[in-house]
Amino acid sequence: ATDAQGVIMLFNKGAELMLGYSAEEMVGKQKPGIFLLSDAIRDRASAMELELGRPLEGDEVFTLRAQQGVEEVLMLNYRHRDGHLIPVQVVVSAIRGSDGDLRGYLGVAEDVSDRLRNETLKNQFISTVSHELRTPLTAISGAISLVRSGSIGAVPAALQPMLDIALNN
C-alpha cells in the first residue's frame, strides 16, 4: 500500500518474500518504481496518454483507473532485488477515508510464474500431439477418399454413408 504521493506505507511479508526487500527498507522510503520496469512504465504511459489525449501526471500510469473507481487487472513483470524478473498479475485500488478523500493506493500482486509455465507446457503438449496426429490422420483420410471414390473397386451402397461420415470427421 502507498500513500497518495506513491510512497510505500505497507509492505507485507508476501511482498518481502516475492521481491527480496524488507519492509524496513521500503516503508516510508521507496515508491513501487524500485521494482517496476521502466520500459513497461513508459509503454503503458504512452498508450494511456494516446487514449486520454493528454500527458499523465505523477503516478497516474498506475493510479488513474483506481482514482476513477475502475478495477484494472494488470500483467506486469516485477524486478526482484537480485535482478530476476517475476511475472505478476496486479490489481490497484484506491484507499479512501470515510470522507471520500483519497488516502492512498493498494496494490495486490500475485506471482503468476507457475501459471505461465503450466500454460506454456500445455501449449507445447497440444502442439506436439497435433503434429504427431497430423501425419497418420492425413494417411487415413487419403485412404478413405480412395475407397469412397471407387478408384480401388466398387463400394457397396450401404458402406457409402459410413465412408462419408469417416471422411467428414
Coordinates of N, CA and C in Angstrom, one line a residue:
A1 N 0.9 -1.2 0.0 CA 0.0 0.0 0.0 C 0.9 1.2 0.0
T2 N 0.4 2.3 -0.7 CA 1.2 3.5 -0.7 C 0.3 4.7 -0.2
D3 N 0.9 5.8 0.1 CA 0.1 7.0 0.5 C -0.3 7.6 -0.9
A4 N -1.0 8.8 -0.8 CA -1.5 9.4 -2.0 C -0.3 9.9 -2.9
Q5 N 0.9 10.1 -2.4 CA 2.0 10.5 -3.2 C 2.8 9.3 -3.8
G6 N 2.4 8.1 -3.5 CA 3.0 6.9 -4.0 C 4.1 6.3 -3.2
V7 N 4.4 6.9 -2.0 CA 5.4 6.3 -1.1 C 4.8 5.1 -0.4
I8 N 5.6 4.0 -0.4 CA 5.1 2.7 0.2 C 4.9 2.9 1.7
M9 N 3.7 2.6 2.2 CA 3.4 2.7 3.6 C 3.2 1.3 4.2
L10 N 2.9 0.3 3.4 CA 2.7 -1.1 3.9 C 3.4 -2.0 2.9
F11 N 4.3 -2.9 3.4 CA 5.0 -3.8 2.6 C 5.0 -5.1 3.4
N12 N 4.0 -6.0 3.0 CA 3.8 -7.2 3.9 C 4.8 -8.3 3.6
K13 N 4.7 -9.4 4.4 CA 5.6 -10.5 4.3 C 5.6 -11.1 2.9
G14 N 4.4 -11.2 2.3 CA 4.4 -11.8 0.9 C 5.2 -10.9 0.0
A15 N 5.1 -9.6 0.1 CA 5.9 -8.7 -0.8 C 7.4 -8.9 -0.5
E16 N 7.7 -9.1 0.8 CA 9.2 -9.3 1.1 C 9.7 -10.6 0.5
L17 N 8.9 -11.6 0.6 CA 9.3 -12.9 0.0 C 9.4 -12.9 -1.5
M18 N 8.4 -12.2 -2.1 CA 8.4 -12.1 -3.6 C 9.5 -11.3 -4.1
L19 N 9.8 -10.2 -3.5 CA 10.7 -9.2 -4.1 C 12.1 -9.1 -3.5
G20 N 12.3 -9.7 -2.3 CA 13.6 -9.8 -1.7 C 14.0 -8.5 -0.9
Y21 N 13.1 -7.6 -0.8 CA 13.3 -6.4 0.0 C 12.6 -6.6 1.4
S22 N 13.2 -5.9 2.4 CA 12.5 -6.0 3.7 C 11.5 -4.8 3.8
A23 N 10.5 -4.9 4.7 CA 9.6 -3.8 4.9 C 10.4 -2.6 5.5
E24 N 11.4 -2.9 6.3 CA 12.1 -1.8 6.9 C 12.8 -0.9 5.9
E25 N 13.3 -1.5 4.8 CA 14.0 -0.7 3.8 C 13.0 0.0 2.8
M26 N 11.7 -0.4 2.8 CA 10.8 0.1 1.8 C 9.8 1.1 2.4
V27 N 9.2 0.8 3.6 CA 8.1 1.6 4.1 C 8.6 3.0 4.5
G28 N 7.9 4.0 3.9 CA 8.2 5.4 4.1 C 9.5 5.9 3.4
K29 N 10.1 5.0 2.6 CA 11.4 5.4 1.9 C 11.4 5.2 0.4
Q30 N 10.6 4.3 -0.1 CA 10.6 3.9 -1.5 C 9.2 4.0 -2.1
K31 N 9.2 4.1 -3.5 CA 8.0 4.0 -4.3 C 8.1 2.7 -5.0
P32 N 6.9 2.2 -5.5 CA 6.9 0.9 -6.2 C 7.8 0.9 -7.4
G33 N 8.2 2.1 -8.0 CA 9.1 2.1 -9.1 C 10.4 1.4 -8.9
I34 N 10.8 1.1 -7.7 CA 12.0 0.4 -7.4 C 12.0 -1.0 -8.0
F35 N 10.8 -1.6 -8.1 CA 10.7 -3.0 -8.6 C 9.9 -3.1 -9.9
L36 N 9.6 -1.9 -10.5 CA 8.9 -1.9 -11.8 C 9.9 -1.6 -12.9
L37 N 9.6 -2.1 -14.0 CA 10.5 -2.0 -15.2 C 10.2 -0.7 -15.9
S38 N 11.2 0.2 -16.1 CA 10.9 1.5 -16.7 C 10.4 1.4 -18.1
D39 N 10.8 0.4 -18.9 CA 10.3 0.3 -20.2 C 8.8 0.0 -20.2
A40 N 8.4 -0.9 -19.3 CA 6.9 -1.2 -19.2 C 6.1 0.0 -18.8
I41 N 6.7 0.8 -17.8 CA 6.0 2.0 -17.4 C 5.9 3.0 -18.6
R42 N 6.9 3.2 -19.3 CA 7.0 4.1 -20.4 C 6.0 3.7 -21.5
D43 N 5.9 2.4 -21.8 CA 5.0 1.8 -22.8 C 3.5 2.0 -22.4
R44 N 3.3 1.7 -21.1 CA 1.9 1.9 -20.6 C 1.5 3.4 -20.6
A45 N 2.4 4.2 -20.2 CA 2.1 5.7 -20.2 C 1.8 6.2 -21.6
S46 N 2.6 5.8 -22.5 CA 2.4 6.2 -23.9 C 1.0 5.8 -24.4
A47 N 0.6 4.5 -24.1 CA -0.7 4.0 -24.6 C -1.8 4.8 -23.9
M48 N -1.7 5.1 -22.6 CA -2.7 5.8 -21.8 C -2.8 7.2 -22.3
E49 N -1.7 7.9 -22.5 CA -1.7 9.3 -23.0 C -2.4 9.4 -24.3
L50 N -2.1 8.4 -25.2 CA -2.8 8.4 -26.5 C -4.3 8.2 -26.4
E51 N -4.7 7.3 -25.5 CA -6.1 7.1 -25.2 C -6.8 8.3 -24.6
L52 N -6.1 9.0 -23.6 CA -6.6 10.1 -22.9 C -6.5 11.4 -23.7
G53 N -5.5 11.5 -24.6 CA -5.3 12.7 -25.3 C -4.6 13.8 -24.5
R54 N -3.9 13.4 -23.4 CA -3.2 14.3 -22.6 C -2.1 13.6 -21.9
P55 N -1.1 14.4 -21.4 CA 0.0 13.7 -20.7 C -0.4 13.3 -19.3
L56 N 0.2 12.2 -18.8 CA -0.1 11.7 -17.5 C 0.7 12.5 -16.5
E57 N 0.2 12.6 -15.3 CA 0.9 13.3 -14.2 C 1.2 12.4 -13.1
G58 N 2.4 12.6 -12.5 CA 2.9 11.8 -11.4 C 2.7 10.3 -11.6
D59 N 2.1 9.6 -10.7 CA 1.9 8.1 -10.8 C 0.7 7.7 -11.5
E60 N 0.0 8.6 -12.3 CA -1.2 8.2 -12.9 C -1.1 7.0 -13.8
V61 N 0.0 6.7 -14.2 CA 0.2 5.5 -15.1 C -0.4 4.2 -14.4
F62 N -0.3 4.2 -13.1 CA -0.8 3.0 -12.4 C -2.0 3.4 -11.5
T63 N -2.3 4.7 -11.2 CA -3.3 5.1 -10.3 C -4.5 5.7 -10.9
L64 N -4.5 6.1 -12.1 CA -5.6 6.8 -12.7 C -6.9 6.0 -12.7
R65 N -6.8 4.8 -13.1 CA -8.0 4.0 -13.2 C -8.6 3.7 -11.8
A66 N -7.7 3.5 -10.8 CA -8.1 3.4 -9.4 C -8.8 4.6 -8.9
Q67 N -8.2 5.8 -9.2 CA -8.9 7.1 -8.8 C -10.3 7.2 -9.4
Q68 N -10.5 6.6 -10.6 CA -11.8 6.7 -11.2 C -12.7 5.6 -10.7
G69 N -12.2 4.7 -9.8 CA -13.1 3.7 -9.3 C -13.1 2.4 -10.2
V70 N -12.2 2.4 -11.1 CA -12.2 1.2 -12.1 C -11.2 0.2 -11.6
E71 N -11.6 -1.1 -11.4 CA -10.7 -2.1 -11.0 C -10.0 -2.6 -12.3
E72 N -8.7 -2.5 -12.4 CA -8.0 -2.9 -13.5 C -7.0 -4.0 -13.1
V73 N -7.0 -5.1 -13.9 CA -6.0 -6.2 -13.7 C -4.9 -6.0 -14.7
L74 N -3.7 -5.9 -14.2 CA -2.5 -5.6 -15.0 C -1.6 -6.9 -15.0
M75 N -1.0 -7.2 -16.1 CA 0.0 -8.2 -16.2 C 1.3 -7.4 -16.3
L76 N 2.2 -7.6 -15.3 CA 3.5 -6.9 -15.3 C 4.6 -7.8 -15.0
N77 N 5.8 -7.3 -15.1 CA 7.0 -8.0 -14.6 C 7.6 -7.1 -13.5
Y78 N 7.8 -7.7 -12.3 CA 8.5 -7.0 -11.2 C 9.9 -7.5 -11.3
R79 N 10.8 -6.6 -10.8 CA 12.2 -7.0 -10.8 C 12.6 -7.3 -9.3
H80 N 13.0 -8.5 -9.1 CA 13.4 -8.9 -7.7 C 14.7 -8.2 -7.4
R81 N 15.0 -8.1 -6.1 CA 16.2 -7.4 -5.6 C 17.4 -7.9 -6.3
D82 N 17.5 -9.2 -6.6 CA 18.7 -9.8 -7.2 C 18.7 -9.7 -8.7
G83 N 17.6 -9.0 -9.3 CA 17.6 -8.7 -10.7 C 16.7 -9.6 -11.6
H84 N 16.3 -10.8 -11.1 CA 15.5 -11.6 -11.9 C 14.0 -11.1 -12.0
L85 N 13.4 -11.4 -13.1 CA 12.0 -10.9 -13.3 C 11.0 -11.9 -12.8
I86 N 9.9 -11.3 -12.3 CA 8.8 -12.1 -11.8 C 7.5 -11.6 -12.5
P87 N 6.9 -12.5 -13.2 CA 5.6 -12.1 -13.9 C 4.5 -12.1 -12.8
V88 N 3.8 -11.0 -12.8 CA 2.8 -10.8 -11.7 C 1.5 -10.3 -12.4
Q89 N 0.4 -10.6 -11.7 CA -0.9 -10.1 -12.0 C -1.2 -9.1 -10.9
V90 N -1.5 -7.8 -11.2 CA -1.7 -6.8 -10.2 C -3.0 -6.1 -10.3
V91 N -3.6 -5.9 -9.2 CA -4.9 -5.1 -9.1 C -4.6 -3.9 -8.2
V92 N -4.8 -2.7 -8.7 CA -4.6 -1.5 -7.9 C -5.9 -0.9 -7.6
S93 N -6.1 -0.5 -6.4 CA -7.4 0.1 -6.0 C -7.1 1.3 -5.1
A94 N -8.0 2.3 -5.1 CA -7.8 3.5 -4.3 C -8.2 3.2 -2.8
I95 N -7.5 3.8 -1.9 CA -7.9 3.7 -0.5 C -8.5 5.1 -0.2
R96 N -9.7 5.1 0.3 CA -10.4 6.4 0.6 C -10.8 6.4 2.1
G97 N -10.8 7.6 2.6 CA -11.2 7.8 4.0 C -12.7 7.8 4.1
S98 N -13.3 7.8 5.3 CA -14.7 7.9 5.4 C -15.3 9.1 4.8
D99 N -14.5 10.2 4.6 CA -15.0 11.4 4.0 C -14.9 11.3 2.5
G100 N -14.4 10.2 1.9 CA -14.2 10.0 0.5 C -12.9 10.5 -0.1
D101 N -12.1 11.2 0.8 CA -10.8 11.7 0.3 C -9.9 10.5 0.0
L102 N -9.1 10.7 -1.0 CA -8.1 9.7 -1.4 C -7.0 9.7 -0.4
R103 N -6.7 8.5 0.2 CA -5.6 8.4 1.2 C -4.4 7.7 0.6
G104 N -4.6 6.9 -0.4 CA -3.5 6.1 -1.0 C -4.0 5.1 -1.9
Y105 N -3.1 4.1 -2.2 CA -3.4 3.0 -3.1 C -3.0 1.7 -2.5
L106 N -3.8 0.7 -2.9 CA -3.5 -0.7 -2.5 C -3.2 -1.5 -3.8
G107 N -2.0 -2.1 -3.8 CA -1.7 -2.9 -5.0 C -1.6 -4.4 -4.5
V108 N -2.4 -5.2 -5.0 CA -2.3 -6.7 -4.7 C -1.7 -7.4 -5.9
A109 N -0.6 -8.0 -5.7 CA 0.2 -8.7 -6.8 C 0.2 -10.2 -6.5
E110 N 0.0 -10.9 -7.5 CA 0.1 -12.4 -7.4 C 1.2 -12.8 -8.4
D111 N 2.1 -13.6 -7.9 CA 3.2 -14.2 -8.8 C 2.5 -15.3 -9.7
V112 N 2.6 -15.1 -11.0 CA 1.9 -16.0 -11.9 C 2.9 -16.8 -12.7
S113 N 4.1 -17.0 -12.2 CA 5.2 -17.8 -12.8 C 4.7 -19.2 -13.1
D114 N 4.1 -19.9 -12.1 CA 3.7 -21.2 -12.3 C 2.6 -21.3 -13.3
R115 N 1.6 -20.4 -13.3 CA 0.5 -20.4 -14.2 C 1.0 -20.3 -15.6
L116 N 2.0 -19.3 -15.8 CA 2.5 -19.1 -17.2 C 3.3 -20.3 -17.6
R117 N 4.1 -20.9 -16.7 CA 4.9 -22.1 -17.1 C 3.9 -23.3 -17.5
N118 N 2.9 -23.5 -16.7 CA 1.9 -24.5 -17.0 C 1.2 -24.3 -18.3
E119 N 0.9 -23.1 -18.6 CA 0.2 -22.7 -19.9 C 1.2 -23.0 -21.0
T120 N 2.5 -22.7 -20.9 CA 3.4 -23.0 -21.9 C 3.6 -24.5 -22.1
L121 N 3.6 -25.2 -21.1 CA 3.7 -26.7 -21.2 C 2.5 -27.3 -21.9
K122 N 1.3 -26.7 -21.5 CA 0.1 -27.2 -22.2 C 0.1 -26.9 -23.7
N123 N 0.5 -25.7 -24.0 CA 0.6 -25.3 -25.4 C 1.6 -26.2 -26.2
Q124 N 2.7 -26.5 -25.6 CA 3.7 -27.3 -26.2 C 3.2 -28.8 -26.4
F125 N 2.5 -29.3 -25.4 CA 1.9 -30.6 -25.5 C 0.8 -30.7 -26.6
I126 N 0.0 -29.6 -26.7 CA -1.1 -29.6 -27.7 C -0.4 -29.5 -29.1
S127 N 0.6 -28.7 -29.2 CA 1.3 -28.6 -30.5 C 2.0 -29.9 -30.9
T128 N 2.6 -30.6 -30.0 CA 3.2 -31.9 -30.2 C 2.2 -33.0 -30.6
V129 N 1.1 -33.1 -29.9 CA 0.1 -34.0 -30.2 C -0.5 -33.8 -31.5
S130 N -0.8 -32.5 -31.8 CA -1.4 -32.1 -33.1 C -0.4 -32.5 -34.2
H131 N 0.9 -32.2 -34.1 CA 1.8 -32.6 -35.1 C 1.9 -34.1 -35.3
E132 N 2.0 -34.8 -34.2 CA 2.1 -36.3 -34.2 C 0.9 -37.0 -34.8
L133 N -0.3 -36.4 -34.7 CA -1.5 -37.0 -35.2 C -1.8 -36.6 -36.7
R134 N -1.2 -35.5 -37.1 CA -1.5 -35.0 -38.4 C -1.1 -36.0 -39.5
T135 N 0.1 -36.6 -39.4 CA 0.6 -37.5 -40.4 C -0.3 -38.7 -40.6
P136 N -0.6 -39.5 -39.4 CA -1.4 -40.7 -39.6 C -2.9 -40.3 -40.0
L137 N -3.4 -39.2 -39.6 CA -4.7 -38.8 -39.9 C -4.8 -38.4 -41.4
T138 N -3.8 -37.8 -41.9 CA -3.7 -37.5 -43.3 C -3.7 -38.8 -44.2
A139 N -3.0 -39.7 -43.8 CA -2.9 -41.0 -44.5 C -4.3 -41.7 -44.4
I140 N -4.9 -41.7 -43.3 CA -6.2 -42.4 -43.1 C -7.2 -41.7 -44.0
S141 N -7.2 -40.3 -44.0 CA -8.1 -39.6 -44.8 C -8.0 -39.8 -46.3
G142 N -6.7 -39.9 -46.7 CA -6.4 -40.2 -48.1 C -6.9 -41.6 -48.5
A143 N -6.7 -42.6 -47.6 CA -7.2 -44.0 -47.9 C -8.7 -44.0 -48.0
I144 N -9.4 -43.3 -47.1 CA -10.9 -43.3 -47.1 C -11.4 -42.6 -48.4
S145 N -10.7 -41.6 -48.8 CA -11.1 -40.9 -50.0 C -10.9 -41.8 -51.2
L146 N -9.9 -42.6 -51.3 CA -9.7 -43.6 -52.4 C -10.8 -44.6 -52.4
V147 N -11.0 -45.2 -51.2 CA -12.1 -46.2 -51.1 C -13.4 -45.6 -51.6
R148 N -13.8 -44.4 -51.0 CA -15.0 -43.8 -51.3 C -15.2 -43.4 -52.8
S149 N -14.1 -43.0 -53.4 CA -14.2 -42.6 -54.8 C -14.5 -43.8 -55.7
G150 N -14.2 -45.0 -55.2 CA -14.4 -46.2 -56.1 C -13.2 -46.5 -56.9
S151 N -12.1 -45.8 -56.8 CA -10.9 -46.0 -57.7 C -10.2 -47.3 -57.4
I152 N -10.5 -47.9 -56.2 CA -9.8 -49.2 -56.0 C -10.8 -50.3 -56.0
G153 N -12.0 -50.1 -56.5 CA -13.0 -51.1 -56.6 C -14.4 -50.5 -56.2
A154 N -15.4 -51.2 -56.6 CA -16.8 -50.8 -56.3 C -17.0 -50.8 -54.7
V155 N -17.8 -49.8 -54.3 CA -18.1 -49.7 -52.9 C -19.6 -50.0 -52.7
P156 N -19.9 -51.0 -51.9 CA -21.4 -51.3 -51.6 C -22.1 -50.0 -51.2
A157 N -23.3 -49.8 -51.6 CA -24.1 -48.6 -51.3 C -24.3 -48.4 -49.8
A158 N -24.4 -49.5 -49.1 CA -24.6 -49.5 -47.6 C -23.4 -48.9 -46.9
L159 N -22.2 -49.1 -47.5 CA -21.0 -48.7 -46.9 C -20.7 -47.2 -47.2
Q160 N -21.3 -46.6 -48.3 CA -21.0 -45.2 -48.7 C -21.3 -44.2 -47.5
P161 N -22.4 -44.3 -46.8 CA -22.7 -43.3 -45.7 C -21.6 -43.4 -44.6
M162 N -21.2 -44.6 -44.3 CA -20.2 -44.7 -43.3 C -18.8 -44.1 -43.7
L163 N -18.5 -44.3 -45.0 CA -17.2 -43.6 -45.5 C -17.4 -42.1 -45.5
D164 N -18.6 -41.6 -45.8 CA -18.8 -40.1 -45.8 C -18.6 -39.6 -44.4
I165 N -19.2 -40.3 -43.4 CA -19.0 -39.9 -42.0 C -17.6 -39.9 -41.6
A166 N -16.9 -41.0 -41.9 CA -15.5 -41.1 -41.6 C -14.6 -40.0 -42.2
L167 N -14.9 -39.7 -43.5 CA -14.1 -38.6 -44.1 C -14.4 -37.3 -43.5
N168 N -15.7 -37.0 -43.3 CA -16.1 -35.7 -42.7 C -15.5 -35.5 -41.3
N169 N -15.4 -36.6 -40.5 CA -15.0 -36.5 -39.1 C -13.5 -36.5 -39.0

